[in-house]
PDB file of C-alpha atoms in Angstrom:
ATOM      1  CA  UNK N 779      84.317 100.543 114.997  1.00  0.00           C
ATOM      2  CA  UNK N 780      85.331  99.318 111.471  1.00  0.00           C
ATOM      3  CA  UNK N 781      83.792 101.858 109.540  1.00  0.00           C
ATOM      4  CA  UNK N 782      85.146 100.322 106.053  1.00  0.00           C
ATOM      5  CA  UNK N 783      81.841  99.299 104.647  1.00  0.00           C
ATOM      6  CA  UNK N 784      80.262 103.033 105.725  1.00  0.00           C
ATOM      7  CA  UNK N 785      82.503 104.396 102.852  1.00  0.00           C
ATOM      8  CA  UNK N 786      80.414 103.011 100.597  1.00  0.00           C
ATOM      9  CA  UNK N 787      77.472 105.305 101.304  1.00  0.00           C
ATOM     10  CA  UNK N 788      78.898 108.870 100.269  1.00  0.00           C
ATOM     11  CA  UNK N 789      78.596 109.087  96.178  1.00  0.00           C
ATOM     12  CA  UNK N 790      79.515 112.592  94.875  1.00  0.00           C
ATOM     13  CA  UNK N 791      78.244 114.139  91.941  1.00  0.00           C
ATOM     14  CA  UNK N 792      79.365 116.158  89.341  1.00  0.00           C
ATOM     15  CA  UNK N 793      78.175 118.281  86.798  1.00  0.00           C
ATOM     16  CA  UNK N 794      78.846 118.919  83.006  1.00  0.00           C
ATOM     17  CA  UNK N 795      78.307 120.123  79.641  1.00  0.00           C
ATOM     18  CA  UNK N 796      78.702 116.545  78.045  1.00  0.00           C
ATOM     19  CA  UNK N 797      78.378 113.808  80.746  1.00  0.00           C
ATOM     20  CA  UNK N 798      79.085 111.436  77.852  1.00  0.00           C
ATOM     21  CA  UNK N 799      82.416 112.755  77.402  1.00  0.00           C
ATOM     22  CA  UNK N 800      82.932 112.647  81.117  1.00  0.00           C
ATOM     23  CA  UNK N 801      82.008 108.684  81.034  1.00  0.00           C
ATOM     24  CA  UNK N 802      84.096 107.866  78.284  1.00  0.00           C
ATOM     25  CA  UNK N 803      87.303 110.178  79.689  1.00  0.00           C
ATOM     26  CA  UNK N 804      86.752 108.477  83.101  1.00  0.00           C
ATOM     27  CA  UNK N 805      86.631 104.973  81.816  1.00  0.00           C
ATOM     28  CA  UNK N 806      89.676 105.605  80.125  1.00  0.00           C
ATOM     29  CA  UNK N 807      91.183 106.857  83.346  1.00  0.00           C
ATOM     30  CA  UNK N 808      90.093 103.201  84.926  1.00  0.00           C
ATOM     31  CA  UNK N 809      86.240 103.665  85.934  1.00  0.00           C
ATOM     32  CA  UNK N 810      83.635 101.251  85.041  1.00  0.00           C
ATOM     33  CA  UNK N 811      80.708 102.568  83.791  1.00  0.00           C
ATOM     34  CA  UNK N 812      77.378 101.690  85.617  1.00  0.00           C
ATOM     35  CA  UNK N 813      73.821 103.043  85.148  1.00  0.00           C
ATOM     36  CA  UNK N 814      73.009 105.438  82.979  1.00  0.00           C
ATOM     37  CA  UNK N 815      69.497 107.324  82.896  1.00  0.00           C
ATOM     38  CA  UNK N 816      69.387 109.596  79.769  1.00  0.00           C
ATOM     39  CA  UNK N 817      67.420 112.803  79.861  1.00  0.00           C
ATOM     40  CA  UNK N 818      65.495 114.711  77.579  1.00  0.00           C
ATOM     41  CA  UNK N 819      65.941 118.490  75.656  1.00  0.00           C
ATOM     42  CA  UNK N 820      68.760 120.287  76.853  1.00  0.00           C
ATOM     43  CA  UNK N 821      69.469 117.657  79.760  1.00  0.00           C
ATOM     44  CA  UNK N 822      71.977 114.789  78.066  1.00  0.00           C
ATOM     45  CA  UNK N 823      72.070 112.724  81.224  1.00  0.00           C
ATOM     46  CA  UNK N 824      69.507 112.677  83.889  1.00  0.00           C
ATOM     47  CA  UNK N 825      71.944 110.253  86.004  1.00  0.00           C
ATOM     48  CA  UNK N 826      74.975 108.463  85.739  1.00  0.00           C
ATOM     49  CA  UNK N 827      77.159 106.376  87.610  1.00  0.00           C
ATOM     50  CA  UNK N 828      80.663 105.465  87.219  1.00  0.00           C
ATOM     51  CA  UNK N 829      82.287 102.467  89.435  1.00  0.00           C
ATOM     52  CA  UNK N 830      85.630 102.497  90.751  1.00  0.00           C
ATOM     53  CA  UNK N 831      87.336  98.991  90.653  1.00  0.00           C
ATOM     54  CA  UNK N 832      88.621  98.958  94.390  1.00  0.00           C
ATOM     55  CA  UNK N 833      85.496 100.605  95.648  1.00  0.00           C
ATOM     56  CA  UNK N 834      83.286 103.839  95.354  1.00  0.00           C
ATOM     57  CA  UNK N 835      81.613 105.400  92.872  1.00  0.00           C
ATOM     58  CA  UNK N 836      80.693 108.990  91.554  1.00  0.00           C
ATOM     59  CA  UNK N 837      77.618 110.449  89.756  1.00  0.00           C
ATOM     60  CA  UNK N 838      77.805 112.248  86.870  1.00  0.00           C
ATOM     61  CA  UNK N 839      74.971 114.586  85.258  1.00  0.00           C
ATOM     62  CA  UNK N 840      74.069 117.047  82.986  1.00  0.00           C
ATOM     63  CA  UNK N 841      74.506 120.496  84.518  1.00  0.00           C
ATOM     64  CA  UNK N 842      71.070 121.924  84.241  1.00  0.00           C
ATOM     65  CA  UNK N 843      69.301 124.985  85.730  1.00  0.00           C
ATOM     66  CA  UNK N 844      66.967 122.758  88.055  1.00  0.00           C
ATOM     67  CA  UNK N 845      70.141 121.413  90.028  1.00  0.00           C
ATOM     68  CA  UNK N 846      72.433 123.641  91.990  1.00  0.00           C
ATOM     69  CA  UNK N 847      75.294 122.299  90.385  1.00  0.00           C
ATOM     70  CA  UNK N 848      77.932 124.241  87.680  1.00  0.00           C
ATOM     71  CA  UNK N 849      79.825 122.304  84.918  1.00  0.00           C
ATOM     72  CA  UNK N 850      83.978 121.786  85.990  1.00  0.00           C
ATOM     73  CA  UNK N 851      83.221 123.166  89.679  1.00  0.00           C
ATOM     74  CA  UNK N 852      83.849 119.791  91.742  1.00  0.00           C
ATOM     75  CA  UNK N 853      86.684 117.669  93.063  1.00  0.00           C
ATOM     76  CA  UNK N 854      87.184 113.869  93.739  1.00  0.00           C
ATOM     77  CA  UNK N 855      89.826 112.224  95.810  1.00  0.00           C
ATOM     78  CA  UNK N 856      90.062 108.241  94.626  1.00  0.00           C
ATOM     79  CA  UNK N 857      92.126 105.886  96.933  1.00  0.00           C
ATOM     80  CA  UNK N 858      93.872 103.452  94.511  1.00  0.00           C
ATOM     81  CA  UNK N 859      96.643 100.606  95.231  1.00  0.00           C
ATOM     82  CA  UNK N 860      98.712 101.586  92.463  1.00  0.00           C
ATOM     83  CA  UNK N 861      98.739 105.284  91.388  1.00  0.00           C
ATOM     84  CA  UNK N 862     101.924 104.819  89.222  1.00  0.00           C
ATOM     85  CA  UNK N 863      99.149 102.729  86.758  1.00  0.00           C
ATOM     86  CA  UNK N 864      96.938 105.010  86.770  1.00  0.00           C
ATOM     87  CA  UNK N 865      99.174 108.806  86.648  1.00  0.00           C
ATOM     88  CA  UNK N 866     100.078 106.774  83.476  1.00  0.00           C
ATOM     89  CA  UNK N 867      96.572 106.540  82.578  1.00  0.00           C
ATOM     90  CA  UNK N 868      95.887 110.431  82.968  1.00  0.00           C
ATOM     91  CA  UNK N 869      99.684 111.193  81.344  1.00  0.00           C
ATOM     92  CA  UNK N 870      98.260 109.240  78.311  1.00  0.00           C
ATOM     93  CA  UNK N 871      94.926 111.351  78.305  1.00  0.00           C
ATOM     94  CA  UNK N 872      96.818 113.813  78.021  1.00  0.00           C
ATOM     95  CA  UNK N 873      94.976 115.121  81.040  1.00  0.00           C
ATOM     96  CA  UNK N 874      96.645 118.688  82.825  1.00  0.00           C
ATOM     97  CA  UNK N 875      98.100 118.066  85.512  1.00  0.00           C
ATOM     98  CA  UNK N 876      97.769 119.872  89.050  1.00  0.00           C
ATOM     99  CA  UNK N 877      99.982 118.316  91.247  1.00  0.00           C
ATOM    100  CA  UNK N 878     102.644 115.608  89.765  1.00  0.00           C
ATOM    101  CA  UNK N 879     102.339 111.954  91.206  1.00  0.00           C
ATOM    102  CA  UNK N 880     104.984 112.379  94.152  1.00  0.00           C
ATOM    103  CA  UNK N 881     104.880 110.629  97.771  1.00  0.00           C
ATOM    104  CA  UNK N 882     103.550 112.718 100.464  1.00  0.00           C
ATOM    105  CA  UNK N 883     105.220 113.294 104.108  1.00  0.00           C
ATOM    106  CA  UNK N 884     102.210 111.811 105.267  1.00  0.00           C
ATOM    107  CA  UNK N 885     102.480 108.136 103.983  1.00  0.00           C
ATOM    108  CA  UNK N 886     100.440 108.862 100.534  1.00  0.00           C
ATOM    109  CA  UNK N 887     101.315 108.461  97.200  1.00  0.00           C
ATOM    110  CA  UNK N 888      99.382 110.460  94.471  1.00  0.00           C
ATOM    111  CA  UNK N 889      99.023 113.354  91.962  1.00  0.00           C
ATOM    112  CA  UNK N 890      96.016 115.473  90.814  1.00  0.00           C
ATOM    113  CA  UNK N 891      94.567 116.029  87.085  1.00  0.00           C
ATOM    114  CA  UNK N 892      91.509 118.100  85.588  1.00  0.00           C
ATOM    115  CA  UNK N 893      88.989 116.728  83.468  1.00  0.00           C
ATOM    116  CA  UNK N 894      88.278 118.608  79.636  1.00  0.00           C
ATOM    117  CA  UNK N 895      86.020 120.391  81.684  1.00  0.00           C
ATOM    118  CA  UNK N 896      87.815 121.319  84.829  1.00  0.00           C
ATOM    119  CA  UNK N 897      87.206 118.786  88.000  1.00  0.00           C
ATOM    120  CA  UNK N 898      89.578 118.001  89.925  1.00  0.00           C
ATOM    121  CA  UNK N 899      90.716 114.272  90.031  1.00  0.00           C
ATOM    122  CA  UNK N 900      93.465 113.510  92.947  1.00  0.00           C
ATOM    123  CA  UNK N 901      94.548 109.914  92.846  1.00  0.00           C
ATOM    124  CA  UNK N 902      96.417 108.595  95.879  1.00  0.00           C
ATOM    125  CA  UNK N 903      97.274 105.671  98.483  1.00  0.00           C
ATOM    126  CA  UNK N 904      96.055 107.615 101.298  1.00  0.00           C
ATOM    127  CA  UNK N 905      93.266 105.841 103.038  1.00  0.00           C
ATOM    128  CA  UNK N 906      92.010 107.944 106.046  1.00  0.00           C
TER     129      UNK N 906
END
């Protein structure tokens, strides 16, 4: 079974302080930016949703009592086709890194960065 267009239907979400900061850092990084649903008082963002080029997407909210969700708690893995591009994306961010772009004994090639407010962003060929 070709389960290729099934990846399509898993969207994490993630959480912070200032989801406009977040959109902005992550279209830096290579996202495009989709919809965006502002909220109201203390809640910047109500929804968001950034677009990877080569597929996927992830939400990204305001962290707010109502949603069992805390600010700089989450990770993402992205597949991309050419990591070098885009560790030189993060390197220019400035971004920390976790784990420096290197090829894997398992046939990936990646690295791992934090946001400015503490997800975890791995970048890598590895496909499943």
């Amino acid at each position: 079974m070709d389960t290729t267009a099934l990846d399509r239907n898993i969207w994490p979400g993630l959480a912070y302080d200032d989801p406009l900061a977040a959109r902005a850092w992550l279209t830096r990084l290579g996202f495009e930016p989709g919809i965006l649903v502002e909220g109201d008082g203390d809640r910047q963002v109500q929804h968001s949703e950034m677009r990877w080029p080569e597929g996927g997407r992830v939400m990204i909210h305001s962290a707010a009592p109502d949603f069992p969700s805390v600010a700089g708690s989450g990770n993402v893995y992205v597949v991309v086709s050419d990591p070098d591009a885009v560790y030189a994306a993060a390197r220019e961010l400035g971004a920390p890194l976790v784990r420096d772009l290197k090829d894997e004994d398992y046939g990936s090639r990646g690295f791992t960065v934090t946001d400015p407010e503490g997800n975890a962003w791995s970048f890598g060929t590895y496909v499943g």
